[in-house]
PDB file of C-alpha atoms in Angstrom:
ATOM      1  CA  UNK A 173      81.082 -31.587  -2.404  1.00  0.00           C
ATOM      2  CA  UNK A 174      81.839 -28.173  -0.889  1.00  0.00           C
ATOM      3  CA  UNK A 175      80.505 -27.149   2.500  1.00  0.00           C
ATOM      4  CA  UNK A 176      78.177 -24.608   0.877  1.00  0.00           C
ATOM      5  CA  UNK A 177      76.690 -27.220  -1.467  1.00  0.00           C
ATOM      6  CA  UNK A 178      76.211 -29.624   1.427  1.00  0.00           C
ATOM      7  CA  UNK A 179      74.300 -26.941   3.347  1.00  0.00           C
ATOM      8  CA  UNK A 180      72.040 -26.163   0.355  1.00  0.00           C
ATOM      9  CA  UNK A 181      71.365 -29.863  -0.220  1.00  0.00           C
ATOM     10  CA  UNK A 182      70.485 -30.367   3.439  1.00  0.00           C
ATOM     11  CA  UNK A 183      68.090 -27.393   3.323  1.00  0.00           C
ATOM     12  CA  UNK A 184      66.413 -28.843   0.223  1.00  0.00           C
ATOM     13  CA  UNK A 185      65.904 -32.194   1.965  1.00  0.00           C
ATOM     14  CA  UNK A 186      64.395 -30.376   4.946  1.00  0.00           C
ATOM     15  CA  UNK A 187      61.864 -28.618   2.711  1.00  0.00           C
ATOM     16  CA  UNK A 188      60.872 -31.862   0.964  1.00  0.00           C
ATOM     17  CA  UNK A 189      60.584 -33.802   4.204  1.00  0.00           C
ATOM     18  CA  UNK A 190      58.569 -31.242   6.190  1.00  0.00           C
ATOM     19  CA  UNK A 191      57.161 -28.322   4.178  1.00  0.00           C
ATOM     20  CA  UNK A 192      54.393 -27.504   6.669  1.00  0.00           C
ATOM     21  CA  UNK A 193      56.427 -25.710   9.383  1.00  0.00           C
ATOM     22  CA  UNK A 194      58.279 -23.616   6.824  1.00  0.00           C
ATOM     23  CA  UNK A 195      55.456 -22.629   4.512  1.00  0.00           C
ATOM     24  CA  UNK A 196      52.037 -22.304   6.093  1.00  0.00           C
ATOM     25  CA  UNK A 197      49.049 -22.990   3.846  1.00  0.00           C
ATOM     26  CA  UNK A 198      47.317 -19.863   2.583  1.00  0.00           C
ATOM     27  CA  UNK A 199      44.079 -19.164   4.425  1.00  0.00           C
ATOM     28  CA  UNK A 200      40.775 -18.840   2.571  1.00  0.00           C
ATOM     29  CA  UNK A 201      38.770 -15.622   2.467  1.00  0.00           C
ATOM     30  CA  UNK A 202      35.348 -15.711   4.085  1.00  0.00           C
ATOM     31  CA  UNK A 203      32.411 -13.519   5.064  1.00  0.00           C
ATOM     32  CA  UNK A 204      30.181 -13.627   8.135  1.00  0.00           C
ATOM     33  CA  UNK A 205      26.482 -12.790   7.972  1.00  0.00           C
ATOM     34  CA  UNK A 206      24.502 -12.212  11.181  1.00  0.00           C
ATOM     35  CA  UNK A 207      20.781 -12.000  11.904  1.00  0.00           C
ATOM     36  CA  UNK A 208      19.277  -9.460  14.310  1.00  0.00           C
ATOM     37  CA  UNK A 209      18.236 -10.778  17.724  1.00  0.00           C
ATOM     38  CA  UNK A 210      15.567  -9.761  20.235  1.00  0.00           C
ATOM     39  CA  UNK A 211      15.360 -10.278  23.984  1.00  0.00           C
ATOM     40  CA  UNK A 212      14.487  -8.540  27.266  1.00  0.00           C
ATOM     41  CA  UNK A 213      16.984  -7.346  29.911  1.00  0.00           C
ATOM     42  CA  UNK A 214      18.277 -10.278  31.967  1.00  0.00           C
ATOM     43  CA  UNK A 215      16.932 -12.870  29.526  1.00  0.00           C
ATOM     44  CA  UNK A 216      19.107 -14.926  27.136  1.00  0.00           C
ATOM     45  CA  UNK A 217      19.287 -13.961  23.477  1.00  0.00           C
ATOM     46  CA  UNK A 218      20.143 -16.305  20.625  1.00  0.00           C
ATOM     47  CA  UNK A 219      22.408 -14.743  18.009  1.00  0.00           C
ATOM     48  CA  UNK A 220      22.641 -16.644  14.724  1.00  0.00           C
ATOM     49  CA  UNK A 221      25.518 -16.238  12.263  1.00  0.00           C
ATOM     50  CA  UNK A 222      26.587 -17.864   9.012  1.00  0.00           C
ATOM     51  CA  UNK A 223      30.117 -18.290   7.644  1.00  0.00           C
ATOM     52  CA  UNK A 224      30.511 -18.471   3.859  1.00  0.00           C
ATOM     53  CA  UNK A 225      33.460 -18.579   1.491  1.00  0.00           C
ATOM     54  CA  UNK A 226      34.396 -15.608  -0.682  1.00  0.00           C
ATOM     55  CA  UNK A 227      36.057 -17.419  -3.554  1.00  0.00           C
ATOM     56  CA  UNK A 228      35.244 -16.248  -7.065  1.00  0.00           C
ATOM     57  CA  UNK A 229      32.261 -18.059  -8.584  1.00  0.00           C
ATOM     58  CA  UNK A 230      31.811 -20.107  -5.413  1.00  0.00           C
ATOM     59  CA  UNK A 231      29.641 -19.261  -2.421  1.00  0.00           C
ATOM     60  CA  UNK A 232      29.685 -22.164  -0.002  1.00  0.00           C
ATOM     61  CA  UNK A 233      28.973 -22.632   3.693  1.00  0.00           C
ATOM     62  CA  UNK A 234      31.999 -23.324   5.866  1.00  0.00           C
ATOM     63  CA  UNK A 235      31.518 -25.855   8.652  1.00  0.00           C
ATOM     64  CA  UNK A 236      33.654 -26.741  11.649  1.00  0.00           C
ATOM     65  CA  UNK A 237      35.091 -23.267  12.121  1.00  0.00           C
ATOM     66  CA  UNK A 238      35.338 -21.347  15.424  1.00  0.00           C
ATOM     67  CA  UNK A 239      33.415 -18.083  15.705  1.00  0.00           C
ATOM     68  CA  UNK A 240      33.317 -15.527  18.514  1.00  0.00           C
ATOM     69  CA  UNK A 241      30.490 -13.222  19.613  1.00  0.00           C
ATOM     70  CA  UNK A 242      31.835  -9.809  20.592  1.00  0.00           C
ATOM     71  CA  UNK A 243      29.834  -7.238  22.584  1.00  0.00           C
ATOM     72  CA  UNK A 244      31.380  -3.931  23.681  1.00  0.00           C
ATOM     73  CA  UNK A 245      34.792  -5.169  22.575  1.00  0.00           C
ATOM     74  CA  UNK A 246      34.663  -8.347  24.688  1.00  0.00           C
ATOM     75  CA  UNK A 247      34.207 -11.963  23.621  1.00  0.00           C
ATOM     76  CA  UNK A 248      31.026 -13.093  25.401  1.00  0.00           C
ATOM     77  CA  UNK A 249      30.395 -16.433  23.665  1.00  0.00           C
ATOM     78  CA  UNK A 250      31.998 -18.876  21.224  1.00  0.00           C
ATOM     79  CA  UNK A 251      30.584 -21.507  18.868  1.00  0.00           C
ATOM     80  CA  UNK A 252      31.550 -23.807  16.001  1.00  0.00           C
ATOM     81  CA  UNK A 253      29.810 -23.599  12.629  1.00  0.00           C
ATOM     82  CA  UNK A 254      27.780 -26.609  11.542  1.00  0.00           C
ATOM     83  CA  UNK A 255      27.803 -28.226   8.121  1.00  0.00           C
ATOM     84  CA  UNK A 256      25.485 -25.473   6.852  1.00  0.00           C
ATOM     85  CA  UNK A 257      27.909 -22.786   8.033  1.00  0.00           C
ATOM     86  CA  UNK A 258      25.599 -21.596  10.810  1.00  0.00           C
ATOM     87  CA  UNK A 259      26.538 -21.004  14.429  1.00  0.00           C
ATOM     88  CA  UNK A 260      24.354 -20.111  17.418  1.00  0.00           C
ATOM     89  CA  UNK A 261      25.438 -18.036  20.414  1.00  0.00           C
ATOM     90  CA  UNK A 262      23.670 -17.548  23.739  1.00  0.00           C
ATOM     91  CA  UNK A 263      24.193 -14.239  25.478  1.00  0.00           C
ATOM     92  CA  UNK A 264      22.303 -12.573  28.341  1.00  0.00           C
ATOM     93  CA  UNK A 265      22.389  -8.751  28.248  1.00  0.00           C
ATOM     94  CA  UNK A 266      21.621  -6.724  31.359  1.00  0.00           C
ATOM     95  CA  UNK A 267      20.896  -3.224  30.065  1.00  0.00           C
ATOM     96  CA  UNK A 268      18.066  -2.358  27.689  1.00  0.00           C
ATOM     97  CA  UNK A 269      18.638  -0.647  24.383  1.00  0.00           C
ATOM     98  CA  UNK A 270      19.563  -1.486  20.815  1.00  0.00           C
ATOM     99  CA  UNK A 271      23.244  -2.094  20.203  1.00  0.00           C
ATOM    100  CA  UNK A 272      25.446  -3.651  17.512  1.00  0.00           C
ATOM    101  CA  UNK A 273      26.896  -7.110  18.115  1.00  0.00           C
ATOM    102  CA  UNK A 274      29.847  -8.494  16.176  1.00  0.00           C
ATOM    103  CA  UNK A 275      30.729 -12.036  15.155  1.00  0.00           C
ATOM    104  CA  UNK A 276      34.270 -12.793  14.051  1.00  0.00           C
ATOM    105  CA  UNK A 277      36.406 -15.787  13.095  1.00  0.00           C
ATOM    106  CA  UNK A 278      38.259 -17.257  16.069  1.00  0.00           C
ATOM    107  CA  UNK A 279      41.544 -19.182  15.997  1.00  0.00           C
ATOM    108  CA  UNK A 280      41.162 -20.917  12.628  1.00  0.00           C
ATOM    109  CA  UNK A 281      43.891 -22.663  10.636  1.00  0.00           C
ATOM    110  CA  UNK A 282      41.916 -22.522   7.383  1.00  0.00           C
ATOM    111  CA  UNK A 283      39.967 -19.259   7.366  1.00  0.00           C
ATOM    112  CA  UNK A 284      41.303 -15.719   7.249  1.00  0.00           C
ATOM    113  CA  UNK A 285      39.991 -13.126   9.688  1.00  0.00           C
ATOM    114  CA  UNK A 286      36.449 -11.912   8.961  1.00  0.00           C
ATOM    115  CA  UNK A 287      33.711 -10.111  10.871  1.00  0.00           C
ATOM    116  CA  UNK A 288      29.953  -9.548  10.589  1.00  0.00           C
ATOM    117  CA  UNK A 289      27.556  -7.285  12.468  1.00  0.00           C
ATOM    118  CA  UNK A 290      23.874  -7.172  13.408  1.00  0.00           C
ATOM    119  CA  UNK A 291      21.636  -5.476  15.967  1.00  0.00           C
ATOM    120  CA  UNK A 292      20.658  -6.860  19.353  1.00  0.00           C
ATOM    121  CA  UNK A 293      17.364  -5.372  20.537  1.00  0.00           C
ATOM    122  CA  UNK A 294      17.044  -5.506  24.329  1.00  0.00           C
ATOM    123  CA  UNK A 295      13.573  -4.159  25.065  1.00  0.00           C
ATOM    124  CA  UNK A 296      11.281  -4.197  28.058  1.00  0.00           C
ATOM    125  CA  UNK A 297       8.241  -6.325  27.262  1.00  0.00           C
ATOM    126  CA  UNK A 298       5.893  -3.562  28.343  1.00  0.00           C
ATOM    127  CA  UNK A 299       7.212  -1.172  25.662  1.00  0.00           C
ATOM    128  CA  UNK A 300       4.938  -0.572  22.673  1.00  0.00           C
ATOM    129  CA  UNK A 301       6.131  -2.242  19.472  1.00  0.00           C
ATOM    130  CA  UNK A 302       5.182  -1.165  15.951  1.00  0.00           C
ATOM    131  CA  UNK A 303       5.516  -3.843  13.266  1.00  0.00           C
ATOM    132  CA  UNK A 304       6.267  -2.342   9.844  1.00  0.00           C
ATOM    133  CA  UNK A 305       6.248  -4.168   6.510  1.00  0.00           C
ATOM    134  CA  UNK A 306       9.362  -3.173   4.603  1.00  0.00           C
ATOM    135  CA  UNK A 307       7.496  -2.792   1.303  1.00  0.00           C
ATOM    136  CA  UNK A 308       5.372   0.020   2.813  1.00  0.00           C
ATOM    137  CA  UNK A 309       8.558   2.119   3.003  1.00  0.00           C
ATOM    138  CA  UNK A 310       9.430   1.730  -0.686  1.00  0.00           C
ATOM    139  CA  UNK A 311       8.538   4.526  -3.069  1.00  0.00           C
ATOM    140  CA  UNK A 312       7.846   2.452  -6.166  1.00  0.00           C
ATOM    141  CA  UNK A 313       4.913   0.014  -6.397  1.00  0.00           C
ATOM    142  CA  UNK A 314       5.687  -3.689  -6.135  1.00  0.00           C
ATOM    143  CA  UNK A 315       6.495  -5.413  -9.434  1.00  0.00           C
ATOM    144  CA  UNK A 316       3.676  -7.711 -10.516  1.00  0.00           C
ATOM    145  CA  UNK A 317       6.077 -10.668 -10.751  1.00  0.00           C
ATOM    146  CA  UNK A 318       6.755 -10.498  -7.025  1.00  0.00           C
ATOM    147  CA  UNK A 319       4.396 -12.290  -4.592  1.00  0.00           C
ATOM    148  CA  UNK A 320       2.258  -9.660  -2.791  1.00  0.00           C
ATOM    149  CA  UNK A 321       3.532 -10.605   0.660  1.00  0.00           C
ATOM    150  CA  UNK A 322       7.168  -9.812  -0.060  1.00  0.00           C
ATOM    151  CA  UNK A 323       9.433  -7.588  -2.100  1.00  0.00           C
ATOM    152  CA  UNK A 324      12.331  -8.187  -4.433  1.00  0.00           C
ATOM    153  CA  UNK A 325      14.751  -6.038  -2.518  1.00  0.00           C
ATOM    154  CA  UNK A 326      17.115  -3.872  -4.534  1.00  0.00           C
ATOM    155  CA  UNK A 327      19.632  -1.583  -2.889  1.00  0.00           C
ATOM    156  CA  UNK A 328      18.889   1.309  -5.275  1.00  0.00           C
ATOM    157  CA  UNK A 329      15.156   1.407  -4.577  1.00  0.00           C
ATOM    158  CA  UNK A 330      14.117   4.730  -3.067  1.00  0.00           C
ATOM    159  CA  UNK A 331      12.274   5.118   0.236  1.00  0.00           C
ATOM    160  CA  UNK A 332       9.070   7.109   0.629  1.00  0.00           C
ATOM    161  CA  UNK A 333      10.437  10.438   1.843  1.00  0.00           C
ATOM    162  CA  UNK A 334       7.826  11.141   4.517  1.00  0.00           C
ATOM    163  CA  UNK A 335       8.150   7.571   5.860  1.00  0.00           C
ATOM    164  CA  UNK A 336      11.612   8.336   7.220  1.00  0.00           C
ATOM    165  CA  UNK A 337      10.381  11.426   9.050  1.00  0.00           C
ATOM    166  CA  UNK A 338       7.090   9.999  10.322  1.00  0.00           C
ATOM    167  CA  UNK A 339       8.592   6.730  11.523  1.00  0.00           C
ATOM    168  CA  UNK A 340      11.306   8.733  13.238  1.00  0.00           C
ATOM    169  CA  UNK A 341       8.653  10.671  15.137  1.00  0.00           C
ATOM    170  CA  UNK A 342       6.783   7.503  16.123  1.00  0.00           C
ATOM    171  CA  UNK A 343       9.914   5.843  17.490  1.00  0.00           C
ATOM    172  CA  UNK A 344      11.488   8.879  19.124  1.00  0.00           C
ATOM    173  CA  UNK A 345       9.633   8.598  22.419  1.00  0.00           C
ATOM    174  CA  UNK A 346       7.104   5.791  22.207  1.00  0.00           C
ATOM    175  CA  UNK A 347       7.314   2.864  19.775  1.00  0.00           C
ATOM    176  CA  UNK A 348      10.047   0.329  19.184  1.00  0.00           C
ATOM    177  CA  UNK A 349      10.045  -0.847  15.572  1.00  0.00           C
ATOM    178  CA  UNK A 350      10.191  -4.314  14.029  1.00  0.00           C
ATOM    179  CA  UNK A 351      10.833  -4.339  10.273  1.00  0.00           C
ATOM    180  CA  UNK A 352       9.274  -7.350   8.539  1.00  0.00           C
ATOM    181  CA  UNK A 353      10.700  -8.632   5.278  1.00  0.00           C
ATOM    182  CA  UNK A 354       9.767 -11.798   3.397  1.00  0.00           C
ATOM    183  CA  UNK A 355      12.493 -13.823   1.725  1.00  0.00           C
ATOM    184  CA  UNK A 356      11.557 -15.674  -1.478  1.00  0.00           C
ATOM    185  CA  UNK A 357      12.471 -19.340  -1.855  1.00  0.00           C
ATOM    186  CA  UNK A 358      16.065 -19.749  -3.022  1.00  0.00           C
ATOM    187  CA  UNK A 359      17.246 -16.427  -1.567  1.00  0.00           C
ATOM    188  CA  UNK A 360      19.642 -16.412   1.389  1.00  0.00           C
ATOM    189  CA  UNK A 361      17.866 -14.823   4.347  1.00  0.00           C
ATOM    190  CA  UNK A 362      21.164 -13.892   5.991  1.00  0.00           C
ATOM    191  CA  UNK A 363      22.340 -11.956   2.930  1.00  0.00           C
ATOM    192  CA  UNK A 364      18.960 -10.274   2.454  1.00  0.00           C
ATOM    193  CA  UNK A 365      18.898  -9.182   6.109  1.00  0.00           C
ATOM    194  CA  UNK A 366      22.336  -7.596   5.715  1.00  0.00           C
ATOM    195  CA  UNK A 367      21.217  -5.750   2.566  1.00  0.00           C
ATOM    196  CA  UNK A 368      18.076  -4.418   4.247  1.00  0.00           C
ATOM    197  CA  UNK A 369      19.984  -3.354   7.361  1.00  0.00           C
ATOM    198  CA  UNK A 370      22.384  -1.374   5.182  1.00  0.00           C
ATOM    199  CA  UNK A 371      19.521   0.148   3.143  1.00  0.00           C
ATOM    200  CA  UNK A 372      17.685   1.312   6.284  1.00  0.00           C
ATOM    201  CA  UNK A 373      20.893   2.787   7.702  1.00  0.00           C
ATOM    202  CA  UNK A 374      21.804   4.648   4.489  1.00  0.00           C
ATOM    203  CA  UNK A 375      18.358   6.215   4.273  1.00  0.00           C
ATOM    204  CA  UNK A 376      18.401   7.168   7.963  1.00  0.00           C
ATOM    205  CA  UNK A 377      15.439   5.097   9.118  1.00  0.00           C
ATOM    206  CA  UNK A 378      15.173   4.460  12.876  1.00  0.00           C
ATOM    207  CA  UNK A 379      17.238   1.498  13.985  1.00  0.00           C
ATOM    208  CA  UNK A 380      15.062  -1.496  14.760  1.00  0.00           C
ATOM    209  CA  UNK A 381      14.836  -5.257  14.779  1.00  0.00           C
ATOM    210  CA  UNK A 382      14.797  -6.838  11.301  1.00  0.00           C
ATOM    211  CA  UNK A 383      12.594  -9.917  11.124  1.00  0.00           C
ATOM    212  CA  UNK A 384      13.196 -12.070   8.031  1.00  0.00           C
ATOM    213  CA  UNK A 385      10.364 -14.487   7.253  1.00  0.00           C
ATOM    214  CA  UNK A 386       9.780 -17.004   4.460  1.00  0.00           C
ATOM    215  CA  UNK A 387       7.514 -15.881   1.622  1.00  0.00           C
ATOM    216  CA  UNK A 388       4.500 -17.660   3.078  1.00  0.00           C
ATOM    217  CA  UNK A 389       1.149 -16.010   3.796  1.00  0.00           C
ATOM    218  CA  UNK A 390       0.999 -17.725   7.203  1.00  0.00           C
ATOM    219  CA  UNK A 391       4.553 -16.953   8.345  1.00  0.00           C
ATOM    220  CA  UNK A 392       3.815 -13.564   9.902  1.00  0.00           C
ATOM    221  CA  UNK A 393       0.754 -14.811  11.760  1.00  0.00           C
ATOM    222  CA  UNK A 394       2.746 -17.681  13.250  1.00  0.00           C
ATOM    223  CA  UNK A 395       5.456 -15.256  14.335  1.00  0.00           C
ATOM    224  CA  UNK A 396       2.935 -12.908  15.982  1.00  0.00           C
ATOM    225  CA  UNK A 397       1.579 -15.874  17.955  1.00  0.00           C
ATOM    226  CA  UNK A 398       5.123 -16.746  19.025  1.00  0.00           C
ATOM    227  CA  UNK A 399       5.724 -13.175  20.171  1.00  0.00           C
ATOM    228  CA  UNK A 400       2.599 -13.244  22.324  1.00  0.00           C
ATOM    229  CA  UNK A 401       3.413 -16.675  23.769  1.00  0.00           C
ATOM    230  CA  UNK A 402       6.853 -15.374  24.781  1.00  0.00           C
ATOM    231  CA  UNK A 403       5.324 -12.419  26.632  1.00  0.00           C
ATOM    232  CA  UNK A 404       5.614  -9.757  23.923  1.00  0.00           C
ATOM    233  CA  UNK A 405       1.966  -8.752  24.266  1.00  0.00           C
ATOM    234  CA  UNK A 406       2.638  -5.216  23.019  1.00  0.00           C
ATOM    235  CA  UNK A 407       3.051  -6.588  19.488  1.00  0.00           C
ATOM    236  CA  UNK A 408      -0.475  -5.559  18.566  1.00  0.00           C
ATOM    237  CA  UNK A 409      -0.346  -3.073  15.693  1.00  0.00           C
ATOM    238  CA  UNK A 410       1.088  -3.329  12.198  1.00  0.00           C
ATOM    239  CA  UNK A 411       1.629  -0.926   9.312  1.00  0.00           C
ATOM    240  CA  UNK A 412       1.927  -2.614   5.949  1.00  0.00           C
ATOM    241  CA  UNK A 413       1.329  -2.512   2.245  1.00  0.00           C
ATOM    242  CA  UNK A 414       0.149  -6.006   1.372  1.00  0.00           C
ATOM    243  CA  UNK A 415      -3.230  -7.551   2.069  1.00  0.00           C
ATOM    244  CA  UNK A 416      -1.593 -10.665   3.563  1.00  0.00           C
ATOM    245  CA  UNK A 417       0.375  -8.585   6.064  1.00  0.00           C
ATOM    246  CA  UNK A 418      -2.685  -6.672   7.249  1.00  0.00           C
ATOM    247  CA  UNK A 419      -4.813  -9.802   7.479  1.00  0.00           C
ATOM    248  CA  UNK A 420      -2.278 -11.405   9.810  1.00  0.00           C
ATOM    249  CA  UNK A 421      -3.147  -8.708  12.373  1.00  0.00           C
ATOM    250  CA  UNK A 422      -6.888  -8.431  11.666  1.00  0.00           C
ATOM    251  CA  UNK A 423      -7.373 -12.192  12.070  1.00  0.00           C
ATOM    252  CA  UNK A 424      -5.969 -11.893  15.594  1.00  0.00           C
ATOM    253  CA  UNK A 425      -8.147  -8.877  16.428  1.00  0.00           C
ATOM    254  CA  UNK A 426      -5.157  -6.565  16.346  1.00  0.00           C
ATOM    255  CA  UNK A 427      -4.921  -3.134  14.725  1.00  0.00           C
ATOM    256  CA  UNK A 428      -3.547  -2.786  11.207  1.00  0.00           C
ATOM    257  CA  UNK A 429      -3.048   0.148   8.849  1.00  0.00           C
ATOM    258  CA  UNK A 430      -2.593  -0.164   5.088  1.00  0.00           C
ATOM    259  CA  UNK A 431      -0.316   2.424   3.509  1.00  0.00           C
ATOM    260  CA  UNK A 432      -0.308   3.771   0.875  1.00  0.00           C
ATOM    261  CA  UNK A 433      -4.018   3.559   0.115  1.00  0.00           C
ATOM    262  CA  UNK A 434      -4.646   0.499  -2.092  1.00  0.00           C
ATOM    263  CA  UNK A 435      -7.158   0.040  -4.876  1.00  0.00           C
ATOM    264  CA  UNK A 436     -10.739  -0.831  -4.039  1.00  0.00           C
ATOM    265  CA  UNK A 437     -11.319  -4.406  -2.946  1.00  0.00           C
ATOM    266  CA  UNK A 438      -7.836  -4.814  -1.560  1.00  0.00           C
ATOM    267  CA  UNK A 439      -8.618  -3.570   1.949  1.00  0.00           C
ATOM    268  CA  UNK A 440      -9.496  -6.329   4.436  1.00  0.00           C
ATOM    269  CA  UNK A 441     -12.558  -5.729   6.580  1.00  0.00           C
ATOM    270  CA  UNK A 442     -11.798  -3.786   9.792  1.00  0.00           C
ATOM    271  CA  UNK A 443      -8.427  -2.603   8.495  1.00  0.00           C
ATOM    272  CA  UNK A 444      -7.564   1.091   8.663  1.00  0.00           C
ATOM    273  CA  UNK A 445      -6.283   2.897   5.604  1.00  0.00           C
ATOM    274  CA  UNK A 446      -3.794   5.771   5.399  1.00  0.00           C
ATOM    275  CA  UNK A 447      -3.438   7.710   2.161  1.00  0.00           C
ATOM    276  CA  UNK A 448       0.260   8.190   2.936  1.00  0.00           C
ATOM    277  CA  UNK A 449       2.695   7.999   5.839  1.00  0.00           C
ATOM    278  CA  UNK A 450       1.677  11.475   7.016  1.00  0.00           C
ATOM    279  CA  UNK A 451      -1.696   9.982   7.980  1.00  0.00           C
ATOM    280  CA  UNK A 452      -0.282   6.962   9.791  1.00  0.00           C
ATOM    281  CA  UNK A 453       0.386   8.813  13.054  1.00  0.00           C
ATOM    282  CA  UNK A 454      -3.213  10.047  13.131  1.00  0.00           C
ATOM    283  CA  UNK A 455      -4.506   6.507  12.655  1.00  0.00           C
ATOM    284  CA  UNK A 456      -2.540   5.019  15.543  1.00  0.00           C
TER     285      UNK A 456
END
C-alpha cells in the first residue's frame, strides 16, 4: 500500500472512531419570547422569557438551555429554561423610565443564537397609571364569537385614529399606561404579547406595560388587587370597551370609562361613558 493510501485510510479510521471533534452537530433554530415587566426604582423586577423551537410544523418548548438577560448592552442576569421552555430573571434597575430589555441564548451546544425583546417599566409608585383595555383601541367591533372580555387579536386590525392622538396626550406629561389584553385558552400568551407589542409600535401608540391575562372575568379584578397590595395605589382608573373590564373597577369603587359608547343596558351602574376617545380626556 502506497504512503498516500495509508494516509487516506488512517484519516478514514479517525473519522469513524471520533466524528464529533471534526464535524460539530448542526444547531437547532429557536425563538425567544419575552413578557413585559413592571417594577419601581431600586426594587427587583422579574423578567420572564420562553424559548421555543423554530422547526417547520413543530413548535416546542426547549428546556435546559442557558439564557442571558441583557440591559444596556450588558449581561445582568442568567437563567436556565425549565421543561416548559420558560426562564425567570431577577434584575434591580436604579433609574426610572421605560426601556427595552433583551434576552438571548447563552453558550448552548444545541441551540443557535436567538434574541427576544420586551419592555421593562420602572415607574415611581406615586405616578398616575391609566389602565386601558386593548379592545377599546380597535376600530372594528368585536366579533360575536369572541368572549366579551377579550379580543381575537389580528395584526391587520386598524386602530381608532383619535385613540392614538388622545392617549398620546394623556401620557405625555401625566399618566403611565398599562395595556390589558386577555388571552383565550389554548393561545400562547408570550406570542400574543409580542404581537400586541408590535401592533402598538407600528401604529405609534405610547409605549407602556402590556399585561396579558387569561380570558376570565375575574382575572383583571385579581390583578388590580395585587397591584394595590404591592403599593401601586395609583392604579385606580380604567378605560375599556367590555362590561367585564369596567365592572372590575366599579366593584372596587374605582373610576371607569366605557368607550366607545355601548348599547343601552350594557353600561354598569356608576360607570362613565365616552362617545369616542375625544371625550375620554374630559371624563378623567
